[in-house]
Structure formats: C-alpha cells, structure tokens
C-alpha cells in the first residue's frame, strides 16, 4: 500500500487561511435589486461578505482535518510507524481543537446577521463586518500553532516509504555505521541514500529497489535500508532504532544482517553478535524468515578479523557473503543469490 500520508497535503498557516477567506469575501457580490434602498444594499453586501469568509474558512478547515488519515484505521506498519514518528494523542487533540472552532465561526455568522438586521445607517454595516472579521481573525490566529504543528508532522509522515505488499521486501539491518546504507545504495536503484562516516546517519526507513530480469518480465524486489540498532534492552532503544525493529517485525520476508568485522564502525564485534542473535531469535518467525549474513568492509578486514567473526557465528565459508559495499566488490554474488531465490516467484 502507498504511504497513506501522501494525501495529507500542505497545511496553510493562519495568515494564509485568513488571506484567502477575506479576499474571497471582499470579491463576493450580493444579489440585490438596483432600486433597493441604500441601507438594504449595505446590509446585504456585508452580510454576504461575512457569510463567504466563514464558509471559506469552515470548508478549508474541514479539508485540512479530513486529509489527515485516521491513524487507528491504518495497516499495522503505517499505524505503528506513525506512532513512533509523531505523538498520535497530540495529533488527535490538535484536530479536535481545530474542529472546535467551527461552531464558534458559525456563531459569529449568526450574531453578525442579527446585528446587521438592527442597524439604521448604511455605514454601520461596514462596522459590523469589520468587527466580525476582527473576531474571526483572532480565532484563526489562535490556531496558528495547531496549523503549524500539523504541517510539521506532515513533513515527517510523508517521508515514510511506500511498501508494496505484493512485492518481496528485504530488510537490511545491523549495528550503526557498518555500511548498511552504502550497501543498499550500491545494490539498489536508490542512489540518493546518504552515507556518512558517523553512526546514526540513517534516521528513517529508506526504500530502494532491485530488479530481477527474467525472459519476458522483471521482478521488483524491495530493499529497505534501516537505521542502526544498538545491542540494548528494547525499552532503552530510541525511536530511530525502533523504526528498524518495526521493519524487521512487520515487513521483512528476508533479512540481510550486515556486520563490520573491523573496528572501523566504532562498535565491537561482540555487540554486533549479540544484536544478530536478538534479531535471529525474535524476527525470523521461527525460521520462516531467513537471515543472510554479510561481512562488509572486506577491503579493511584482516583474515583474523574475518575468522573471529566466522568462528563466533559457527559458520562455514559458504554461509556468509564477504563484500565491499563502497566499491561493490562481490555484490554480484548477492545479486545472484537474490535472483536465484526469487526468480521463480510471481
Ligand atoms: N572501507 C570501507 N568503508 C565502508 C564500506 N562500507 C561502508 N563504508 C564506510 O562506512 C561508513 C558508514 O557507512 P554507512 O553506509 O553510512 O553505514 P550505515 O550502516 O548505513 O550507518 P548508519 O546509517 O549510521 O547506521 C561510511 O564512512 C562508509 O564510507 C566498505 O565496504 N569499506
Ligand atoms: Mg545508514
């Protein structure tokens, strides 16, 4: 399913809303016969302006509210990810506060109509309209923080990758700084992925694709780059690490676990091993989901470092891939592995 937050469009601030509403109001024209008394003309003109301004604001606010997906109704992945990225209770309260001003706007409309019906001089109609616009402005201005808040969370939610659940999804996980992003960037179509020499460069889930060419068609495989995870209790993990956990738990159908056998990442091999076992024990659905072991940074790794990791994992030469994610060395072996594994699927 496509990221449901893509329909959550830009939210204008209070000034933007008021500018549009008042501009439309001032351009509106009331239907009144040419020969009508000046007082009646003035009343109709200003009454129409107030009505148009209020209708415009109510419509726009309702659109803003409707475009925010109802998080509780979303599929697990999007619902849980949204809860990691934003405070869902605060979002609900914000929408409630915005919704709460609608009856107040309607009330201003009714009160202004009553005042207009009581005036005796045409110039008083203008005064009533100005006072109504003043009250409207102050109510909308008080919502500015709420409008800006919606816009800020929109920025975070629209960056959630769209996961196509009709396609396979390989989740690439491991410790920070081991080369996960370098690997996904190298093997997938997504060349915009950021790679840096410091840990926690990746702060969100990022999608790349890998195409398996068949005789008559192509199969698209999704590759999900994830933030690094530290070996620590789940309750201590931050919302960045938890996004990776969420991807492992809910959308992987194959896990690529990347190790850095060298000291380059700044994290010990033993901590990486502890994380590996945690992932293996918790996210493979009792063997249903395979973990592919990748030793990265082969250009830096000594044979002792590789042997140490291999012995600790108790695996043979054929049970892991040794790669250089920067140069792409040996990546074709992984490409062949993926092709072999998935080429017979739909
Ligand atoms: N020498 C060498 N450096 C590598 C290799 N792969 C990645 N690097 C470097 O390792 C550093 C981290 O790479 P990233 O791809 O950002 O690592 P990451 O695992 O995505 O890191 P986080 O997003 O912070 O978790 C960068 O400086 C890369 O240039 C490799 O195979 N060899
Ligand atoms: Mg990264």
Short mmCIF file of C-alpha atoms and ligand atoms in Angstrom, two decimals:
data_model
loop_
_atom_site.label_atom_id
_atom_site.label_comp_id
_atom_site.label_asym_id
_atom_site.label_seq_id
_atom_site.Cartn_x
_atom_site.Cartn_y
_atom_site.Cartn_z
CA UNK A 1 0.00 0.00 0.00
CA UNK A 2 1.12 3.52 -0.78
CA UNK A 3 2.13 5.68 2.15
CA UNK A 4 -1.33 6.83 3.32
CA UNK A 5 0.13 10.14 4.44
CA UNK A 6 0.81 11.21 0.87
CA UNK A 7 -2.76 12.55 0.75
CA UNK A 8 -2.03 14.72 3.81
CA UNK A 9 -1.37 17.92 1.91
CA UNK A 10 0.35 21.13 2.92
CA UNK A 11 -1.43 22.92 5.76
CA UNK A 12 -1.57 26.73 5.41
CA UNK A 13 -0.85 28.88 8.44
CA UNK A 14 -3.45 31.19 9.95
CA UNK A 15 -2.40 34.14 7.82
CA UNK A 16 -2.69 32.06 4.67
CA UNK A 17 -6.18 30.91 5.61
CA UNK A 18 -7.37 34.40 6.52
CA UNK A 19 -5.92 35.99 3.40
CA UNK A 20 -7.79 33.59 1.15
CA UNK A 21 -11.05 33.82 3.07
CA UNK A 22 -11.10 37.61 3.29
CA UNK A 23 -10.04 38.06 -0.30
CA UNK A 24 -12.88 35.85 -1.50
CA UNK A 25 -15.28 37.61 0.84
CA UNK A 26 -14.40 41.07 -0.47
CA UNK A 27 -14.77 39.91 -4.05
CA UNK A 28 -18.22 38.44 -3.44
CA UNK A 29 -21.30 40.27 -4.55
CA UNK A 30 -24.75 40.08 -3.01
CA UNK A 31 -27.84 39.82 -5.14
CA UNK A 32 -29.90 42.86 -4.55
CA UNK A 33 -32.09 44.91 -6.86
CA UNK A 34 -30.65 48.16 -8.16
CA UNK A 35 -33.54 50.16 -6.83
CA UNK A 36 -33.33 48.79 -3.30
CA UNK A 37 -32.73 51.31 -0.51
CA UNK A 38 -29.06 52.04 0.29
CA UNK A 39 -29.41 50.65 3.81
CA UNK A 40 -30.70 47.32 2.49
CA UNK A 41 -27.92 47.18 -0.13
CA UNK A 42 -25.29 47.78 2.56
CA UNK A 43 -26.75 45.13 4.83
CA UNK A 44 -26.87 42.55 2.03
CA UNK A 45 -23.37 43.32 0.84
CA UNK A 46 -21.75 42.98 4.26
CA UNK A 47 -23.86 40.01 5.24
CA UNK A 48 -22.69 38.21 2.12
CA UNK A 49 -19.06 39.06 2.83
CA UNK A 50 -19.23 37.67 6.35
CA UNK A 51 -21.00 34.56 5.10
CA UNK A 52 -18.43 33.91 2.36
CA UNK A 53 -15.48 34.39 4.73
CA UNK A 54 -16.93 31.99 7.27
CA UNK A 55 -17.89 29.38 4.69
CA UNK A 56 -14.46 29.52 3.13
CA UNK A 57 -12.74 29.04 6.47
CA UNK A 58 -15.04 26.23 7.59
CA UNK A 59 -14.56 24.42 4.26
CA UNK A 60 -10.81 24.76 4.35
CA UNK A 61 -10.52 23.64 7.95
CA UNK A 62 -12.72 20.62 7.24
CA UNK A 63 -10.49 19.73 4.29
CA UNK A 64 -7.39 20.02 6.48
CA UNK A 65 -8.94 17.71 9.07
CA UNK A 66 -10.19 15.19 6.50
CA UNK A 67 -6.84 14.90 4.77
CA UNK A 68 -5.17 13.59 7.91
CA UNK A 69 -5.58 9.81 7.75
CA UNK A 70 -7.25 8.21 10.78
CA UNK A 71 -4.20 6.57 12.27
CA UNK A 72 -6.10 3.92 14.24
CA UNK A 73 -7.57 2.58 10.99
CA UNK A 74 -4.26 2.19 9.13
CA UNK A 75 -2.47 -1.14 8.50
CA UNK A 76 -0.14 -2.13 11.35
CA UNK A 77 3.09 -0.96 9.72
CA UNK A 78 1.90 2.57 8.96
CA UNK A 79 -0.01 2.88 12.22
CA UNK A 80 2.90 1.81 14.40
CA UNK A 81 5.45 3.79 12.43
CA UNK A 82 3.30 6.91 12.65
CA UNK A 83 3.16 6.45 16.44
CA UNK A 84 6.96 6.33 16.55
CA UNK A 85 7.32 9.44 14.44
CA UNK A 86 4.63 11.63 15.95
CA UNK A 87 2.65 11.93 19.15
CA UNK A 88 -0.65 10.48 17.97
CA UNK A 89 -2.57 11.72 21.03
CA UNK A 90 -1.30 15.24 20.44
CA UNK A 91 -2.35 14.93 16.81
CA UNK A 92 -5.87 13.91 17.83
CA UNK A 93 -6.09 16.80 20.29
CA UNK A 94 -4.87 19.23 17.64
CA UNK A 95 -7.51 18.07 15.17
CA UNK A 96 -10.12 18.32 17.93
CA UNK A 97 -9.08 21.89 18.70
CA UNK A 98 -9.33 22.88 15.07
CA UNK A 99 -12.71 21.22 14.75
CA UNK A 100 -13.80 23.05 17.90
CA UNK A 101 -13.59 26.46 16.27
CA UNK A 102 -16.16 25.61 13.59
CA UNK A 103 -19.22 26.22 15.82
CA UNK A 104 -17.62 29.46 17.03
CA UNK A 105 -17.28 30.69 13.45
CA UNK A 106 -20.91 29.81 12.76
CA UNK A 107 -21.91 31.66 15.90
CA UNK A 108 -20.10 34.80 14.73
CA UNK A 109 -22.08 34.46 11.50
CA UNK A 110 -25.41 34.32 13.32
CA UNK A 111 -24.56 37.19 15.68
CA UNK A 112 -23.40 39.38 12.81
CA UNK A 113 -26.63 38.74 10.89
CA UNK A 114 -28.59 39.79 13.94
CA UNK A 115 -26.53 42.97 14.35
CA UNK A 116 -26.93 43.81 10.67
CA UNK A 117 -30.68 43.45 10.95
CA UNK A 118 -30.69 46.05 13.71
CA UNK A 119 -28.57 48.82 12.15
CA UNK A 120 -30.08 52.05 10.98
CA UNK A 121 -27.33 53.70 8.92
CA UNK A 122 -25.53 52.14 5.90
CA UNK A 123 -22.07 52.90 7.35
CA UNK A 124 -22.89 50.71 10.35
CA UNK A 125 -22.98 47.69 8.05
CA UNK A 126 -19.30 48.18 7.30
CA UNK A 127 -18.59 48.50 11.02
CA UNK A 128 -20.40 45.22 11.77
CA UNK A 129 -18.44 43.42 9.05
CA UNK A 130 -15.12 44.80 10.28
CA UNK A 131 -15.88 43.73 13.80
CA UNK A 132 -16.86 40.21 12.58
CA UNK A 133 -13.62 39.93 10.58
CA UNK A 134 -11.69 41.05 13.65
CA UNK A 135 -13.23 38.30 15.78
CA UNK A 136 -12.69 35.74 13.02
CA UNK A 137 -9.02 36.77 12.68
CA UNK A 138 -8.40 36.45 16.37
CA UNK A 139 -9.94 32.95 16.46
CA UNK A 140 -8.00 31.73 13.45
CA UNK A 141 -4.76 33.32 14.65
CA UNK A 142 -5.08 31.40 17.91
CA UNK A 143 -5.00 28.21 15.81
CA UNK A 144 -1.70 29.10 14.18
CA UNK A 145 0.34 26.81 16.45
CA UNK A 146 -2.01 23.94 15.69
CA UNK A 147 -1.80 24.55 11.96
CA UNK A 148 1.98 24.75 12.07
CA UNK A 149 2.14 21.61 14.20
CA UNK A 150 0.10 19.72 11.59
CA UNK A 151 2.40 20.91 8.88
CA UNK A 152 5.48 19.84 10.81
CA UNK A 153 4.23 16.31 11.43
CA UNK A 154 3.11 16.11 7.81
CA UNK A 155 6.77 16.62 6.89
CA UNK A 156 7.75 13.55 8.93
CA UNK A 157 4.87 11.29 7.90
CA UNK A 158 5.15 11.86 4.20
CA UNK A 159 8.71 10.53 4.29
CA UNK A 160 7.53 7.06 5.27
CA UNK A 161 8.37 4.78 2.36
CA UNK A 162 5.53 3.20 0.43
CA UNK A 163 5.71 -0.54 0.95
CA UNK A 164 4.16 -2.60 -1.79
CA UNK A 165 2.94 -5.72 -0.05
CA UNK A 166 2.61 -7.54 -3.35
CA UNK A 167 6.43 -7.40 -3.68
CA UNK A 168 9.11 -9.08 -1.61
CA UNK A 169 10.90 -6.91 0.89
CA UNK A 170 14.46 -7.46 2.08
CA UNK A 171 15.21 -5.58 5.27
CA UNK A 172 18.85 -4.60 5.71
CA UNK A 173 19.71 -4.33 9.38
CA UNK A 174 22.68 -4.20 11.70
CA UNK A 175 24.71 -2.00 14.01
CA UNK A 176 25.20 1.69 13.18
CA UNK A 177 27.99 2.63 10.78
CA UNK A 178 28.59 -0.89 9.46
CA UNK A 179 27.74 0.08 5.86
CA UNK A 180 24.01 -0.78 5.50
CA UNK A 181 23.22 2.35 3.51
CA UNK A 182 26.34 2.01 1.37
CA UNK A 183 25.18 -1.50 0.54
CA UNK A 184 21.56 -0.59 -0.31
CA UNK A 185 22.77 2.35 -2.35
CA UNK A 186 25.16 0.13 -4.26
CA UNK A 187 22.78 -2.75 -4.94
CA UNK A 188 19.51 -0.88 -5.46
CA UNK A 189 18.13 1.78 -7.76
CA UNK A 190 18.11 4.34 -4.96
CA UNK A 191 21.28 6.37 -5.39
CA UNK A 192 20.16 9.22 -3.15
CA UNK A 193 20.77 7.35 0.10
CA UNK A 194 23.03 9.23 2.47
CA UNK A 195 26.27 7.61 3.64
CA UNK A 196 28.47 9.21 6.30
CA UNK A 197 31.40 8.18 8.42
CA UNK A 198 29.49 8.72 11.68
CA UNK A 199 26.88 6.43 13.28
CA UNK A 200 23.12 7.07 13.11
CA UNK A 201 23.33 8.74 9.73
CA UNK A 202 20.15 6.96 8.68
CA UNK A 203 17.29 8.17 10.84
CA UNK A 204 14.35 6.75 8.95
CA UNK A 205 13.40 3.81 6.76
CA UNK A 206 14.53 4.24 3.17
CA UNK A 207 13.41 2.19 0.19
CA UNK A 208 15.45 1.07 -2.78
CA UNK A 209 14.57 -1.44 -5.49
CA UNK A 210 16.39 -4.28 -7.18
CA UNK A 211 15.14 -5.71 -10.48
CA UNK A 212 15.43 -9.35 -11.38
CA UNK A 213 15.36 -9.61 -15.16
CA UNK A 214 13.52 -12.63 -16.49
CA UNK A 215 12.99 -13.70 -20.04
CA UNK A 216 9.70 -11.90 -20.51
CA UNK A 217 9.39 -9.67 -17.49
CA UNK A 218 11.05 -8.24 -14.42
CA UNK A 219 10.50 -8.93 -10.76
CA UNK A 220 10.94 -5.96 -8.46
CA UNK A 221 12.40 -6.64 -5.05
CA UNK A 222 12.19 -4.00 -2.34
CA UNK A 223 15.31 -3.27 -0.29
CA UNK A 224 14.69 -1.43 2.93
CA UNK A 225 17.61 0.44 4.47
CA UNK A 226 17.11 0.87 8.20
CA UNK A 227 18.71 2.94 10.96
CA UNK A 228 21.40 1.22 13.03
CA UNK A 229 20.32 -0.67 16.14
CA UNK A 230 22.36 -0.91 19.34
CA UNK A 231 22.51 -4.01 21.47
CA UNK A 232 20.47 -2.82 24.44
CA UNK A 233 17.10 -3.55 26.05
CA UNK A 234 14.10 -2.73 23.87
CA UNK A 235 12.82 -0.20 26.42
CA UNK A 236 16.08 1.77 26.15
CA UNK A 237 16.00 1.98 22.36
CA UNK A 238 15.14 5.33 20.83
CA UNK A 239 12.53 5.98 18.18
CA UNK A 240 15.15 5.85 15.44
CA UNK A 241 16.27 2.33 16.39
CA UNK A 242 12.65 1.27 16.91
CA UNK A 243 11.84 2.04 13.27
CA UNK A 244 14.36 -0.63 12.26
CA UNK A 245 12.85 -3.07 14.75
CA UNK A 246 9.39 -2.33 13.35
CA UNK A 247 10.55 -3.08 9.80
CA UNK A 248 12.10 -6.36 10.95
CA UNK A 249 8.97 -7.30 12.82
CA UNK A 250 6.34 -6.33 10.28
CA UNK A 251 7.60 -6.23 6.73
CA UNK A 252 10.70 -8.29 6.14
CA UNK A 253 10.49 -11.52 4.25
CA UNK A 254 14.25 -11.83 4.15
CA UNK A 255 16.75 -10.17 6.47
CA UNK A 256 20.22 -9.09 5.38
CA UNK A 257 22.26 -8.66 8.54
CA UNK A 258 25.36 -6.58 7.94
CA UNK A 259 28.46 -6.99 10.12
CA UNK A 260 31.55 -4.83 10.19
CA UNK A 261 34.29 -7.29 11.25
CA UNK A 262 36.77 -4.41 11.67
CA UNK A 263 36.98 -1.68 14.31
CA UNK A 264 36.03 0.91 11.66
CA UNK A 265 32.40 1.29 12.69
CA UNK A 266 33.45 2.10 16.24
CA UNK A 267 31.39 -0.77 17.69
CA UNK A 268 32.67 -4.11 18.91
CA UNK A 269 32.07 -7.32 17.01
CA UNK A 270 30.72 -8.90 20.19
CA UNK A 271 27.96 -6.28 20.49
CA UNK A 272 27.11 -6.82 16.84
CA UNK A 273 26.89 -10.56 17.52
CA UNK A 274 24.52 -10.01 20.43
CA UNK A 275 22.27 -7.94 18.18
CA UNK A 276 22.45 -10.60 15.49
CA UNK A 277 21.21 -13.26 17.91
CA UNK A 278 18.45 -10.99 19.13
CA UNK A 279 17.28 -10.45 15.56
CA UNK A 280 17.58 -14.14 14.78
CA UNK A 281 15.65 -15.16 17.88
CA UNK A 282 12.90 -12.60 17.56
CA UNK A 283 12.31 -11.68 13.95
CA UNK A 284 12.70 -14.79 11.86
CA UNK A 285 9.28 -16.20 12.77
CA UNK A 286 10.89 -19.43 13.92
CA UNK A 287 12.95 -19.92 10.82
CA UNK A 288 10.26 -18.85 8.36
CA UNK A 289 12.28 -15.75 7.52
CA UNK A 290 15.88 -16.37 6.58
CA UNK A 291 18.78 -14.19 7.73
CA UNK A 292 21.54 -13.67 5.21
CA UNK A 293 24.86 -12.84 6.86
CA UNK A 294 27.00 -10.17 5.25
CA UNK A 295 30.55 -9.27 6.30
CA UNK A 296 31.17 -5.80 4.93
CA UNK A 297 34.36 -3.73 4.59
CA UNK A 298 36.35 -6.63 3.12
CA UNK A 299 38.95 -4.09 1.98
CA UNK A 300 39.72 -3.28 5.62
CA UNK A 301 39.10 -6.64 7.27
CA UNK A 302 42.08 -8.84 8.15
CA UNK A 303 41.80 -12.60 7.81
CA UNK A 304 41.96 -12.85 11.62
CA UNK A 305 39.03 -10.47 11.98
CA UNK A 306 37.00 -12.46 9.47
CA UNK A 307 37.92 -15.74 11.13
CA UNK A 308 37.00 -14.44 14.56
CA UNK A 309 33.51 -13.48 13.39
CA UNK A 310 33.05 -16.67 11.42
CA UNK A 311 34.06 -18.81 14.39
CA UNK A 312 31.79 -16.91 16.74
CA UNK A 313 28.89 -17.44 14.34
CA UNK A 314 29.98 -21.02 13.84
CA UNK A 315 29.53 -20.82 10.08
CA UNK A 316 31.48 -22.05 7.08
CA UNK A 317 32.84 -20.10 4.08
CA UNK A 318 29.62 -20.66 2.15
CA UNK A 319 27.31 -19.32 4.81
CA UNK A 320 28.14 -15.65 4.55
CA UNK A 321 28.90 -13.03 1.91
CA UNK A 322 32.10 -11.02 2.13
CA UNK A 323 31.66 -7.69 0.38
CA UNK A 324 32.90 -4.16 -0.07
CA UNK A 325 29.78 -2.00 -0.12
CA UNK A 326 31.73 1.02 -1.33
CA UNK A 327 33.37 -0.48 -4.40
CA UNK A 328 30.65 -3.06 -4.99
CA UNK A 329 33.10 -5.95 -4.85
CA UNK A 330 31.31 -9.32 -4.56
CA UNK A 331 27.90 -7.69 -4.74
CA UNK A 332 27.21 -9.68 -7.89
CA UNK A 333 27.25 -12.80 -5.69
CA UNK A 334 24.44 -11.36 -3.63
CA UNK A 335 22.65 -10.34 -6.81
CA UNK A 336 22.87 -13.94 -8.00
CA UNK A 337 21.62 -15.18 -4.65
CA UNK A 338 18.56 -12.90 -4.79
CA UNK A 339 17.89 -13.80 -8.41
CA UNK A 340 18.05 -17.49 -7.66
CA UNK A 341 15.85 -17.18 -4.64
CA UNK A 342 13.11 -15.09 -6.19
CA UNK A 343 13.18 -15.68 -9.92
CA UNK A 344 10.63 -18.47 -9.76
CA UNK A 345 8.18 -16.41 -7.69
CA UNK A 346 5.43 -14.20 -9.06
N1 LIG B 1 36.42 0.87 3.69
C1 LIG B 1 35.10 0.67 3.63
N2 LIG B 1 34.28 1.57 4.14
C2 LIG B 1 32.95 1.34 4.06
C3 LIG B 1 32.41 0.20 3.44
N3 LIG B 1 31.06 0.27 3.51
C4 LIG B 1 30.78 1.42 4.15
N4 LIG B 1 31.91 2.08 4.48
C5 LIG B 1 32.01 3.36 5.20
O1 LIG B 1 31.43 3.19 6.47
C6 LIG B 1 30.81 4.41 6.91
C7 LIG B 1 29.37 4.13 7.26
O2 LIG B 1 28.66 3.77 6.10
P1 LIG B 1 27.09 3.82 6.01
O3 LIG B 1 26.69 3.14 4.77
O4 LIG B 1 26.57 5.20 6.25
O5 LIG B 1 26.73 2.92 7.28
P2 LIG B 1 25.29 2.61 7.93
O6 LIG B 1 25.36 1.22 8.47
O7 LIG B 1 24.22 2.91 6.98
O8 LIG B 1 25.30 3.64 9.14
P3 LIG B 1 24.04 4.26 9.95
O9 LIG B 1 23.06 4.77 8.97
O10 LIG B 1 24.66 5.35 10.74
O11 LIG B 1 23.53 3.14 10.78
C8 LIG B 1 30.96 5.38 5.76
O12 LIG B 1 32.07 6.21 6.02
C9 LIG B 1 31.24 4.48 4.55
O13 LIG B 1 32.00 5.13 3.57
C10 LIG B 1 33.34 -0.76 2.90
O14 LIG B 1 32.97 -1.81 2.37
N5 LIG B 1 34.65 -0.46 3.03
MG1 LIG B 2 22.69 4.20 7.09
#
